[in-house]
mmCIF file of C-alpha atoms (C1' of nucleotides) in Angstrom:
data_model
loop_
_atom_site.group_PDB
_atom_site.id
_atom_site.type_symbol
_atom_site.label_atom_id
_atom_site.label_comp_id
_atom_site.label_asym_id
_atom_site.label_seq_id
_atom_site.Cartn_x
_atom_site.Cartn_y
_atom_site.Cartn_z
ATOM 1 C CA UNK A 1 -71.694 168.860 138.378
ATOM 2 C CA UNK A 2 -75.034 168.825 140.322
ATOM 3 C CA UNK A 3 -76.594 171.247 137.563
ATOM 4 C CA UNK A 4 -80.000 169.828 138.386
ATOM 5 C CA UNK A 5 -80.559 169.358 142.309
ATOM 6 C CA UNK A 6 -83.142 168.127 143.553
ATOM 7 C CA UNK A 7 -85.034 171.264 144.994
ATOM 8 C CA UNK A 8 -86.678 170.857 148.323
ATOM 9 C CA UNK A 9 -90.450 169.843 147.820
ATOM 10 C CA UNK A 10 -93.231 171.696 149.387
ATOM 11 C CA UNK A 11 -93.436 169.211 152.257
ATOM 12 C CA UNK A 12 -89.634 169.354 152.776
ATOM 13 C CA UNK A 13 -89.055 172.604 152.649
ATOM 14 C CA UNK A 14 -91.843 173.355 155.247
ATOM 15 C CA UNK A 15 -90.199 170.996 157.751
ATOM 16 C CA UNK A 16 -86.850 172.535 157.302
ATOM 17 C CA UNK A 17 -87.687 176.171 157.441
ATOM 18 C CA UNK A 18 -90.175 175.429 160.284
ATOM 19 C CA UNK A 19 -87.573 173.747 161.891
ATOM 20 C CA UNK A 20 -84.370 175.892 161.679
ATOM 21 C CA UNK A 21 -86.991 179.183 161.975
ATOM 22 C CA UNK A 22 -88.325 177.168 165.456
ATOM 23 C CA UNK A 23 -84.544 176.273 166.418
ATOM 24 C CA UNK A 24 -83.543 179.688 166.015
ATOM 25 C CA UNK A 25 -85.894 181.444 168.357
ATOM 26 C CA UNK A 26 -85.836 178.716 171.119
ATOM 27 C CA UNK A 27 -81.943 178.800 171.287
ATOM 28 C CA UNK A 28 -81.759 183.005 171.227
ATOM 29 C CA UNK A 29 -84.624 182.593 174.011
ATOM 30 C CA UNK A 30 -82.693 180.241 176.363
ATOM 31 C CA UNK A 31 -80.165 182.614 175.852
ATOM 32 C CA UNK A 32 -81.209 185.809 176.668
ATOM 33 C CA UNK A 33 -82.817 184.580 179.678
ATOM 34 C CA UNK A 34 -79.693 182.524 180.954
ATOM 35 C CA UNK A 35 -77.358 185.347 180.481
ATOM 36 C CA UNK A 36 -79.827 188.066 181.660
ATOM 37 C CA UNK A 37 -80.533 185.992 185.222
ATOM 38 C CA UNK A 38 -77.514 184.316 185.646
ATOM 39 C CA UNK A 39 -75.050 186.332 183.734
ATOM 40 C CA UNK A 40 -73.883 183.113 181.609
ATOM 41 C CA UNK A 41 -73.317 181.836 178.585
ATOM 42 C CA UNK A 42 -74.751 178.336 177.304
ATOM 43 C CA UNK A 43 -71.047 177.376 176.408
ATOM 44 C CA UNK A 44 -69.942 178.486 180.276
ATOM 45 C CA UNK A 45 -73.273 177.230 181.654
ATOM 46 C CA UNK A 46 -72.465 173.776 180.265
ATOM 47 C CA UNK A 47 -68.691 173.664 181.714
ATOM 48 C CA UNK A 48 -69.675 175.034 184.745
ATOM 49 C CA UNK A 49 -72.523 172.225 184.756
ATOM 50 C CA UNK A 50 -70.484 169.492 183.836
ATOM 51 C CA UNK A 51 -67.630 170.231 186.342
ATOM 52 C CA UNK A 52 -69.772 170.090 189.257
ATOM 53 C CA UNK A 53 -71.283 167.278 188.026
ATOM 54 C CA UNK A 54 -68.002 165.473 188.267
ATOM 55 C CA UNK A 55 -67.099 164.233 191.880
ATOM 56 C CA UNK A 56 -63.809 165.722 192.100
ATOM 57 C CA UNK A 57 -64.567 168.755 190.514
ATOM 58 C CA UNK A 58 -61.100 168.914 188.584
ATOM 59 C CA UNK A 59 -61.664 167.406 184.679
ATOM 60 C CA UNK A 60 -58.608 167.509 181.889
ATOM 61 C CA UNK A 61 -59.649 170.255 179.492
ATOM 62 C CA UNK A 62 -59.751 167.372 176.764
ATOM 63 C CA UNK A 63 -62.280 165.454 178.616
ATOM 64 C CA UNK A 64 -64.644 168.430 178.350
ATOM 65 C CA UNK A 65 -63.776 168.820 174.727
ATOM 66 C CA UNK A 66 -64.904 165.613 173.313
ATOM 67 C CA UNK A 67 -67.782 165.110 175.461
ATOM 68 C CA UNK A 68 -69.197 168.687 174.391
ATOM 69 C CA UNK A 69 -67.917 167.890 171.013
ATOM 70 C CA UNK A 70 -65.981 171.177 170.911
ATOM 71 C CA UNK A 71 -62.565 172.579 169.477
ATOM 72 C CA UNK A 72 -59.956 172.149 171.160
ATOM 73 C CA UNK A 73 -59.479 176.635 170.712
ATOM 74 C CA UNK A 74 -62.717 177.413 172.116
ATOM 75 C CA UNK A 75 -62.480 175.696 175.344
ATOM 76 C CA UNK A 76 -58.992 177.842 175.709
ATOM 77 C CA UNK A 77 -60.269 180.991 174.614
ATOM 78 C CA UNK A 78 -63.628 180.091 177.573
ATOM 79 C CA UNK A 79 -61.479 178.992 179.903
ATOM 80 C CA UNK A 80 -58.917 181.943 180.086
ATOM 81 C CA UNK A 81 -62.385 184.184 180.138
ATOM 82 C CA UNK A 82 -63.804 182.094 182.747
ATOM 83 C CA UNK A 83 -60.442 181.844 184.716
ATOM 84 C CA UNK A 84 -60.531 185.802 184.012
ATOM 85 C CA UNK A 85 -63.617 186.073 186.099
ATOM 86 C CA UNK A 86 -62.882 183.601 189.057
ATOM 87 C CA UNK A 87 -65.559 180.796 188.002
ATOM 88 C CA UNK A 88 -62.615 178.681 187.429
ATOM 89 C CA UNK A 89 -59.044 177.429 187.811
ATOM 90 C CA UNK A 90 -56.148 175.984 185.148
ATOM 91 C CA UNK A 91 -53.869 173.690 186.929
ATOM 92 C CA UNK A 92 -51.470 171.190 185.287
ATOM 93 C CA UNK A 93 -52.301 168.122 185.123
ATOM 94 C CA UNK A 94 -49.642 165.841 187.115
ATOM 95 C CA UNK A 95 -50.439 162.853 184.866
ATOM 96 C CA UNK A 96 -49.481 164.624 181.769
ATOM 97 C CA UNK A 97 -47.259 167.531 181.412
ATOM 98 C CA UNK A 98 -48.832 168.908 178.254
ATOM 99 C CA UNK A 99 -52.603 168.522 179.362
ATOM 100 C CA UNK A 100 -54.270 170.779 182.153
ATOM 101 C CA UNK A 101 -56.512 170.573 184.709
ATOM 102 C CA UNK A 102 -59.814 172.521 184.786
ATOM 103 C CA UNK A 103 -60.926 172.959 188.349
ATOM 104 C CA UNK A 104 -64.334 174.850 189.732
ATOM 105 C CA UNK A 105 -63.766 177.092 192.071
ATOM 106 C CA UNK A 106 -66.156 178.078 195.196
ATOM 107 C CA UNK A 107 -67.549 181.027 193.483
ATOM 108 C CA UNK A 108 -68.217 178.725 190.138
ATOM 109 C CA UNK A 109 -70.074 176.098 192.391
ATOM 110 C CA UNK A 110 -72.243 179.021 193.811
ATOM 111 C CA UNK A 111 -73.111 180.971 189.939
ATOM 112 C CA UNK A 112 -73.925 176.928 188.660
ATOM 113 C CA UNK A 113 -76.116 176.268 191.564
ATOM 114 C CA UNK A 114 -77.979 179.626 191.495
ATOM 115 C CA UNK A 115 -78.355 179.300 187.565
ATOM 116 C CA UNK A 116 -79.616 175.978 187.074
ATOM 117 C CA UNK A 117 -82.487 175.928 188.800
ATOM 118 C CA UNK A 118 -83.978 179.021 186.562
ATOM 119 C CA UNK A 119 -82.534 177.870 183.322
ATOM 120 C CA UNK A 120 -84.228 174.041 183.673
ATOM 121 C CA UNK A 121 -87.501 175.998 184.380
ATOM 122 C CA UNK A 122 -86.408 177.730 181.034
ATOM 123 C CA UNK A 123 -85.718 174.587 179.309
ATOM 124 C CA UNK A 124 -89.213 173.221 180.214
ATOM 125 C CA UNK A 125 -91.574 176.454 179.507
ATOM 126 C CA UNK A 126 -89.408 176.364 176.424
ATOM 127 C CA UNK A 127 -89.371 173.036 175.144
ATOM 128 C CA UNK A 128 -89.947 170.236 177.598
ATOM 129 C CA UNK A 129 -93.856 171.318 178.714
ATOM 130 C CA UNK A 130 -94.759 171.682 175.075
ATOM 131 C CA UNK A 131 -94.712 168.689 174.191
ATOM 132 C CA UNK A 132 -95.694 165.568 175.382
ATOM 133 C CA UNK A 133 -93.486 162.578 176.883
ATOM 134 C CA UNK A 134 -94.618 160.190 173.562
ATOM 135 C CA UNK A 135 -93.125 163.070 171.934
ATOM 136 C CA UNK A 136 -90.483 163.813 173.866
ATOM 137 C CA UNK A 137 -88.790 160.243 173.183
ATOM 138 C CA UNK A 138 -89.924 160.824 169.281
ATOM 139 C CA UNK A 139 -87.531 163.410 169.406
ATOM 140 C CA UNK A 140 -85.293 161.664 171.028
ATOM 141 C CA UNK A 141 -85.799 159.105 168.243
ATOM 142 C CA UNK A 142 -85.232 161.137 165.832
ATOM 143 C CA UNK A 143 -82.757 163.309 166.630
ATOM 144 C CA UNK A 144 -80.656 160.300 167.700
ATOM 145 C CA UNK A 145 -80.789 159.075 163.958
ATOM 146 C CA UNK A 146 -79.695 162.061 162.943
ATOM 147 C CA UNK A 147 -76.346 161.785 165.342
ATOM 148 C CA UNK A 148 -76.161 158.169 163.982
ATOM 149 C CA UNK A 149 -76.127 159.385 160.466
ATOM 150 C CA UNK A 150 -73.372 162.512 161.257
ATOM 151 C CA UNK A 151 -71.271 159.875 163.181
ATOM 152 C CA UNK A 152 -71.228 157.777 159.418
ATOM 153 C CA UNK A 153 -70.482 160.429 157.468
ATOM 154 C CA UNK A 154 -67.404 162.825 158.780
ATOM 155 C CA UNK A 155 -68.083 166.049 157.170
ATOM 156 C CA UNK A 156 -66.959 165.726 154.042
ATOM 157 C CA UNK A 157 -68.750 163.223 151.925
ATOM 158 C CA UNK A 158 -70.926 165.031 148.840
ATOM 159 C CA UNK A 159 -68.781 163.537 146.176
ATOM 160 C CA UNK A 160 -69.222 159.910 145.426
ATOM 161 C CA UNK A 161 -72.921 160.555 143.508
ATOM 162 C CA UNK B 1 -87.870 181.758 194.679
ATOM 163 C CA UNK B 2 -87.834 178.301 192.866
ATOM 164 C CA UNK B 3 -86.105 176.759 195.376
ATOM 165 C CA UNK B 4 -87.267 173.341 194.672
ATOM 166 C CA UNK B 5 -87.486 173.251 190.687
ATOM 167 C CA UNK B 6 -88.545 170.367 189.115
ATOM 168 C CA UNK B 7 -85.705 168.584 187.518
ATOM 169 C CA UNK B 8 -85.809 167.139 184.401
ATOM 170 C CA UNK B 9 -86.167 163.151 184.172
ATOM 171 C CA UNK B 10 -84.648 160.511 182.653
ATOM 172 C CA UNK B 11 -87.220 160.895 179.507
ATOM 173 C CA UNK B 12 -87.199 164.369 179.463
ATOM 174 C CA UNK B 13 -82.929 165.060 179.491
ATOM 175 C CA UNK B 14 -82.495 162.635 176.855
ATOM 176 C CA UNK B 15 -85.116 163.868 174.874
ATOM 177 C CA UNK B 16 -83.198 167.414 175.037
ATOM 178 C CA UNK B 17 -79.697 166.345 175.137
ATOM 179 C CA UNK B 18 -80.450 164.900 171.708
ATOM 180 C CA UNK B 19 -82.222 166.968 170.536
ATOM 181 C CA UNK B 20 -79.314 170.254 171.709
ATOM 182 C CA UNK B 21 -76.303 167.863 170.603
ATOM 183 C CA UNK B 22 -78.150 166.664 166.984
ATOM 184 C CA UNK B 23 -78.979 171.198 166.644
ATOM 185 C CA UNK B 24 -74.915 171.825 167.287
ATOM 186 C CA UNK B 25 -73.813 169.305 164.981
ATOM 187 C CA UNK B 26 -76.119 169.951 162.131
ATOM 188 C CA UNK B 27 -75.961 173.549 162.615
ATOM 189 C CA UNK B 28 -71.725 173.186 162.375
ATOM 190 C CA UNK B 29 -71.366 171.163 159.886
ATOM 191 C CA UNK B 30 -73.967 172.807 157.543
ATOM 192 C CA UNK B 31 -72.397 176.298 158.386
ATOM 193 C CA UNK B 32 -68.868 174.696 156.953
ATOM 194 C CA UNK B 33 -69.444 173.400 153.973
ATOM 195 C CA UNK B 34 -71.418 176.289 153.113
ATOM 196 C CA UNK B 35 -68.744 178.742 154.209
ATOM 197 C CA UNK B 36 -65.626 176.299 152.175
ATOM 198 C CA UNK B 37 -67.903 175.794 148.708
ATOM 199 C CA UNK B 38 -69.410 179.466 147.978
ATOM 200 C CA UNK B 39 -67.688 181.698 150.974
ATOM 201 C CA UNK B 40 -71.002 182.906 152.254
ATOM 202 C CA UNK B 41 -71.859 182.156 155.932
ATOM 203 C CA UNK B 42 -75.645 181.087 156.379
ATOM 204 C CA UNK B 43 -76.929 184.660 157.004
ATOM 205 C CA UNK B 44 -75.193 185.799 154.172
ATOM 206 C CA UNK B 45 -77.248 182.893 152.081
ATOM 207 C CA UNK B 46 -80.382 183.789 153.453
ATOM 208 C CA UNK B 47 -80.176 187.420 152.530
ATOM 209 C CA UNK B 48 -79.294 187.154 149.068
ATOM 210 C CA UNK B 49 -81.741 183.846 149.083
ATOM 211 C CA UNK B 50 -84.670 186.066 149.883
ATOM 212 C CA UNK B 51 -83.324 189.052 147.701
ATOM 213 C CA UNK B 52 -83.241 186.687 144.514
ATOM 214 C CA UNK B 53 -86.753 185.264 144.786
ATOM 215 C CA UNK B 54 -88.105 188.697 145.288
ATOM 216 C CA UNK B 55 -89.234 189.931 141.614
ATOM 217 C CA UNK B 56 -87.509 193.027 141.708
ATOM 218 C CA UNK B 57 -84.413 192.203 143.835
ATOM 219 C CA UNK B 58 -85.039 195.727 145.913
ATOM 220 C CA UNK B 59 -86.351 194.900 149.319
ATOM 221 C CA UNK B 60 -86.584 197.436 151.985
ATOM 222 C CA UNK B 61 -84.597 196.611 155.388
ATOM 223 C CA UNK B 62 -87.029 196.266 157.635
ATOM 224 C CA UNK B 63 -89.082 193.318 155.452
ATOM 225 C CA UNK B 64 -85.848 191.650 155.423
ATOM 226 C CA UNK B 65 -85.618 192.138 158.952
ATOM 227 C CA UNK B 66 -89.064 190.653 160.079
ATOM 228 C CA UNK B 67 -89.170 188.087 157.451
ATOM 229 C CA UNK B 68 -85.848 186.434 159.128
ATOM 230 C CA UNK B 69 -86.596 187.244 162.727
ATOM 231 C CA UNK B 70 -83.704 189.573 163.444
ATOM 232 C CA UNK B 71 -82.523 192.656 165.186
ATOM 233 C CA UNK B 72 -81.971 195.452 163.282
ATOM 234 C CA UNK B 73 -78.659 196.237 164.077
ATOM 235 C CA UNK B 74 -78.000 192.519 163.079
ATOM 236 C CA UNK B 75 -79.099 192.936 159.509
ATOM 237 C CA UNK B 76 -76.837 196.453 159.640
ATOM 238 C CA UNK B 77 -74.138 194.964 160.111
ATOM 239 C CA UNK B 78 -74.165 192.295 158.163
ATOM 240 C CA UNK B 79 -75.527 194.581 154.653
ATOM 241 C CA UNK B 80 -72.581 196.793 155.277
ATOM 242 C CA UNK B 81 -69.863 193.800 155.371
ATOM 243 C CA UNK B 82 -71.651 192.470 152.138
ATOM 244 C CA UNK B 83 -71.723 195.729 150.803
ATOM 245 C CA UNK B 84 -67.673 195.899 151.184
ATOM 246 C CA UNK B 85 -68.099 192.810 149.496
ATOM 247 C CA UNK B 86 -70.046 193.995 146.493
ATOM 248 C CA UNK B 87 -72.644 191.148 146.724
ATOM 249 C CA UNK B 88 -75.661 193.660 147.557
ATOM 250 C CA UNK B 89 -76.136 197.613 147.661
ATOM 251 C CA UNK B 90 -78.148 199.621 149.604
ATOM 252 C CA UNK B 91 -79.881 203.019 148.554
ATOM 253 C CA UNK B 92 -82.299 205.392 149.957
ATOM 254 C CA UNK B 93 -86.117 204.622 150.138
ATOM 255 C CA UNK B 94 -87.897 206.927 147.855
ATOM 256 C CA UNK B 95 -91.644 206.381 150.257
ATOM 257 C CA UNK B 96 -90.041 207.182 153.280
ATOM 258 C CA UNK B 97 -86.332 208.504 153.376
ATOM 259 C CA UNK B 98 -85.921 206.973 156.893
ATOM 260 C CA UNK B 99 -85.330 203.545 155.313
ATOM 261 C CA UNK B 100 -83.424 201.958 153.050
ATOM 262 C CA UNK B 101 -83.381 199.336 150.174
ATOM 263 C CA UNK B 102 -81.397 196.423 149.976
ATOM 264 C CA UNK B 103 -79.948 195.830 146.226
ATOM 265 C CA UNK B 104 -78.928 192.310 145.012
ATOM 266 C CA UNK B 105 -76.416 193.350 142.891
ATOM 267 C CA UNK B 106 -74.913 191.182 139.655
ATOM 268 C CA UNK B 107 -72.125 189.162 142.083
ATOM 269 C CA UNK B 108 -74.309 188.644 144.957
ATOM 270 C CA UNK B 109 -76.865 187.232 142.154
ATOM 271 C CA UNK B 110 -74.003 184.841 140.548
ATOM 272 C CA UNK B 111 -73.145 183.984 144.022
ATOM 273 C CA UNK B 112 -76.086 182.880 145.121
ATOM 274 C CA UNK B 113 -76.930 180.611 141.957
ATOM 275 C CA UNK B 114 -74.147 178.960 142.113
ATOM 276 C CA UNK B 115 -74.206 178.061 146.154
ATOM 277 C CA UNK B 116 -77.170 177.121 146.426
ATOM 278 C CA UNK B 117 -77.247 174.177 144.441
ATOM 279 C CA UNK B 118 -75.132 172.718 146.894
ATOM 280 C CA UNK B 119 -76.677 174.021 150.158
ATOM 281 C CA UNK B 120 -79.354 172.387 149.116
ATOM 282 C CA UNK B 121 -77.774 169.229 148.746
ATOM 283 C CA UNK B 122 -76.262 169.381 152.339
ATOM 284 C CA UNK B 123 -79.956 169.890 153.685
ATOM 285 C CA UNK B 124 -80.881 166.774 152.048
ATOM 286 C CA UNK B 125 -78.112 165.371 153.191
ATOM 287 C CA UNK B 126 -77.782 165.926 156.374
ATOM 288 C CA UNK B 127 -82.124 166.629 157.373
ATOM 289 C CA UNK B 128 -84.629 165.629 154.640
ATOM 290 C CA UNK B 129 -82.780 162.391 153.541
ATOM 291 C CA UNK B 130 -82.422 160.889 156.730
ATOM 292 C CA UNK B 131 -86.398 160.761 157.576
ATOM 293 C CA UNK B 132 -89.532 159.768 156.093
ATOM 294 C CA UNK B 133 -92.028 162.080 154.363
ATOM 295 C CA UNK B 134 -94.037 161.209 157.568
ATOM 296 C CA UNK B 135 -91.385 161.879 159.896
ATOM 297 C CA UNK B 136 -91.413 165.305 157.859
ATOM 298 C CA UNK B 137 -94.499 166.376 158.389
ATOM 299 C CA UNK B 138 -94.127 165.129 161.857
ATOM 300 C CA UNK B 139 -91.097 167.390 162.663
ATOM 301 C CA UNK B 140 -93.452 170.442 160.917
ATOM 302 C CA UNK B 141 -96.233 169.930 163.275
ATOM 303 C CA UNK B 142 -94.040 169.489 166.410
ATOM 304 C CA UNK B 143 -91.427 172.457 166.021
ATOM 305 C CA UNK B 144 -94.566 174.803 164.967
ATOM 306 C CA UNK B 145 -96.073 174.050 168.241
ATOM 307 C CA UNK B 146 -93.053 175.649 169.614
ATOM 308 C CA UNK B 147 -93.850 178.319 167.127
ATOM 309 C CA UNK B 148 -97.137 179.088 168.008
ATOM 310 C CA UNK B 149 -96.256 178.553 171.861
ATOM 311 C CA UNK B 150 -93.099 181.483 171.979
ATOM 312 C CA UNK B 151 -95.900 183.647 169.858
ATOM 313 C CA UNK B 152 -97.950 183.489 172.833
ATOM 314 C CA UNK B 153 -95.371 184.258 175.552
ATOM 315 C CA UNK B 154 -93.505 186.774 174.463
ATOM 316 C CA UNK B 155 -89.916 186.462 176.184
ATOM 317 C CA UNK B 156 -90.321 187.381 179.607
ATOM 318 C CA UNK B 157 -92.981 185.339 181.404
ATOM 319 C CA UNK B 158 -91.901 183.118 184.089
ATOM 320 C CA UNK B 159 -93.052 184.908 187.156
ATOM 321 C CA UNK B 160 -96.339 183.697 188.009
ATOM 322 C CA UNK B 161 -95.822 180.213 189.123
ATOM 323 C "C1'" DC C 1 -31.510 155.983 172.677
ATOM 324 C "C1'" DC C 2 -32.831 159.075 168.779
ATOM 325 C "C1'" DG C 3 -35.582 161.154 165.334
ATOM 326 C "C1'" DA C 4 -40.266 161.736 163.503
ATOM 327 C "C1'" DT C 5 -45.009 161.958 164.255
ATOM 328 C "C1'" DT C 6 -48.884 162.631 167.090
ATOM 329 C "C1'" DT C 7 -51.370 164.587 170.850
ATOM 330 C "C1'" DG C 8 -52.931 168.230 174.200
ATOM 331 C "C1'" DG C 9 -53.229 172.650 174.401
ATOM 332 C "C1'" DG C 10 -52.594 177.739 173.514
ATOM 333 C "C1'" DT C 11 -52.533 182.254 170.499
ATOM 334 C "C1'" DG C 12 -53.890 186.045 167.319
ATOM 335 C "C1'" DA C 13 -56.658 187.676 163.697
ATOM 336 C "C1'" DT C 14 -61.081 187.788 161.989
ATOM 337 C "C1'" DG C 15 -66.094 187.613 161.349
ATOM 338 C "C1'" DC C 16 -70.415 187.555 163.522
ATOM 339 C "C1'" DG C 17 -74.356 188.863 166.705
ATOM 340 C "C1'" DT C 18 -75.890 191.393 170.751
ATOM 341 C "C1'" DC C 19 -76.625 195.259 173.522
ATOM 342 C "C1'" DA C 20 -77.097 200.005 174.487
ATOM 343 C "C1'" DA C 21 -77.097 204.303 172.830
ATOM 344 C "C1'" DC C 22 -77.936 207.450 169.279
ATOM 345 C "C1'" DC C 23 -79.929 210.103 165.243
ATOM 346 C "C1'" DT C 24 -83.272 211.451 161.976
ATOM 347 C "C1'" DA C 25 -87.759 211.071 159.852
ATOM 348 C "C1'" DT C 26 -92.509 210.223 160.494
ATOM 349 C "C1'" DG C 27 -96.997 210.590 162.340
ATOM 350 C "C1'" DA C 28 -100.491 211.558 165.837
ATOM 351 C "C1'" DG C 29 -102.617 214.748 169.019
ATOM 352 C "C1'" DA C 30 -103.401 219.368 170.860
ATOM 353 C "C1'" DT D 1 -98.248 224.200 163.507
ATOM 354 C "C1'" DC D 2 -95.741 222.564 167.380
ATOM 355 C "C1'" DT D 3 -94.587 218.778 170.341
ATOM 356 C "C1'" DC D 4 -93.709 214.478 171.487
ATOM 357 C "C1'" DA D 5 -93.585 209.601 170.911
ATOM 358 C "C1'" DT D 6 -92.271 206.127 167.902
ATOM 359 C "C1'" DA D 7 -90.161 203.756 163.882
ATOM 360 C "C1'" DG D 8 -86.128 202.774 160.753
ATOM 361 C "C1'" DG D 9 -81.607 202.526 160.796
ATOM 362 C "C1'" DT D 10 -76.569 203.097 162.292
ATOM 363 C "C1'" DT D 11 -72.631 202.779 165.335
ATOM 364 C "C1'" DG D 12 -69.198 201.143 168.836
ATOM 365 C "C1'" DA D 13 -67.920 198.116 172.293
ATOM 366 C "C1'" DC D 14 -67.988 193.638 173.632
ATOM 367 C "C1'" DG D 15 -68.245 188.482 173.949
ATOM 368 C "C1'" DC D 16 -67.941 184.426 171.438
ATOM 369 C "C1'" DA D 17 -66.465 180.789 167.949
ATOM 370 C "C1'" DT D 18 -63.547 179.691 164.149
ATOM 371 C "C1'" DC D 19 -59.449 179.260 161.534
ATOM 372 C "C1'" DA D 20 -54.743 178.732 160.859
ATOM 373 C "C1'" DC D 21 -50.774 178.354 163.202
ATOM 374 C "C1'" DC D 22 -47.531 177.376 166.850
ATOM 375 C "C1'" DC D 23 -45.357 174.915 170.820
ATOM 376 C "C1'" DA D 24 -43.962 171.344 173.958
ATOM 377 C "C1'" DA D 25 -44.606 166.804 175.762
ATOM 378 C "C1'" DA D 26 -45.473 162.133 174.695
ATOM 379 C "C1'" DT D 27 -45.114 158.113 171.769
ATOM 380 C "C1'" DC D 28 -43.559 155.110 168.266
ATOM 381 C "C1'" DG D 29 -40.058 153.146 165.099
ATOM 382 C "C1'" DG D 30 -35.730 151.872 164.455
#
DNA sequence: CCGATTTGGGTGATGCGTCAACCTATGAGA
DNA sequence: TCTCATAGGTTGACGCATCACCCAAATCGG
């Protein structure tokens, strides 16, 4: 079966390498620079973020999963290394005995609010500044299609020829 | 310093929210399917890619290395798990006996024919397929920008405001 | 009310990439 | 030729994400 793909084209395989090669160095970039000036991860910058964007500060760990998209395993394994270093607190959640509570704690607040500022300067040297804002929604455009598509098609789908 | 940065706007977060969310899911699911059909994780592919459309199949480490982008220590690591696995070998370099060659061996060779068939289905899949020729080139010229711009500042250069 | 399934979450092993440190070979200058 | 800086490569410790399980609480069917 599939004994004669369809080989990338010179056009296609330009756009792909360019992109994943471009990808690649902007993502080890942002985080070098977030880790070496803030002393975070993306994955903790992003709970961190997202926690003290939330009025009350407290989220259920499953609310974090699904919007970051992420396995249910990794936010434990964060979480008990972010608990580990005081950025954060597990609590149960009253509402539901088997779900927990994530909670920011003071010193969490303080490492978000000291990052952030840096890493969006990051993000715009990086990415943002480069391009300009007719681009920036063709991007947006795009990318979104691409989101569309995955949300059609659930992983496994290469059979059906 | 940067007391005041300049947050992102409404154009300008969506534009990278997409564009960060679209990276993790295409990156994910392209890493798993490669990893359940042929084993190989996607540095593992590109390796033995670049060995197999080399003419001789012996490539010194350090071409490897700065053909991909990586640290050093990276591609050491990863030669000597591959090694364990028989897919590659590496020997000393006759010109200079500080480095060494990497070896596609007859397994990594098989392993890589028959995988990438089907990696290169997923890319179409899940990247070339869903745009336009246009939108191709498009994504080449934009993401090469970035190229060309992290060429120019190399890492650490956010000081002068 | 009871049994089966589902849901929310955690655990341990494993593979991967980074960082820092290290070692040897090479090459350039005195 | 000697010295010293640099280049190519390796190693070990560490943090992170994944996978395959496991567990208990909730929920649904009867």
């Amino acid at each position: 079966m599939a004994a004669q793909p369809r080989w990338l084209d010179a056009r296609e395989d330009r756009a792909w390498r360019v992109y994943k090669h471009a990808q690649e160095q902007l993502d080890s970039r942002l985080r070098r620079q977030l880790l070496q000036d803030s002393g975070l991860s993306e994955a903790e910058f992003r709970i961190l973020a997202m926690l003290s964007e939330h009025p009350t500060g407290r989220v259920p760990a499953g609310e974090l999963c699904s919007s970051m998209g992420w396995e249910k395993s990794r936010l434990s394994h964060l979480t008990r290394r972010m608990q580990e270093q005081g950025l954060i607190a597990r609590e149960p959640n009253p509402t539901d005995a088997r779900s927990s509570l994530i909670v920011l704690l003071a010193l969490g607040r303080k490492t978000i609010e000291d990052a952030a500022p840096q890493h969006v300067q990051q993000v715009r040297q990086d990415f943002i500044d480069v391009f300009t804002p007719g681009e920036l929604d063709l991007i947006g455009d795009l990318f979104e299609r691409l989101l569309h598509h995955f949300a059609e098609e659930p992983d496994g789908a290469l059979d059906e020829a």
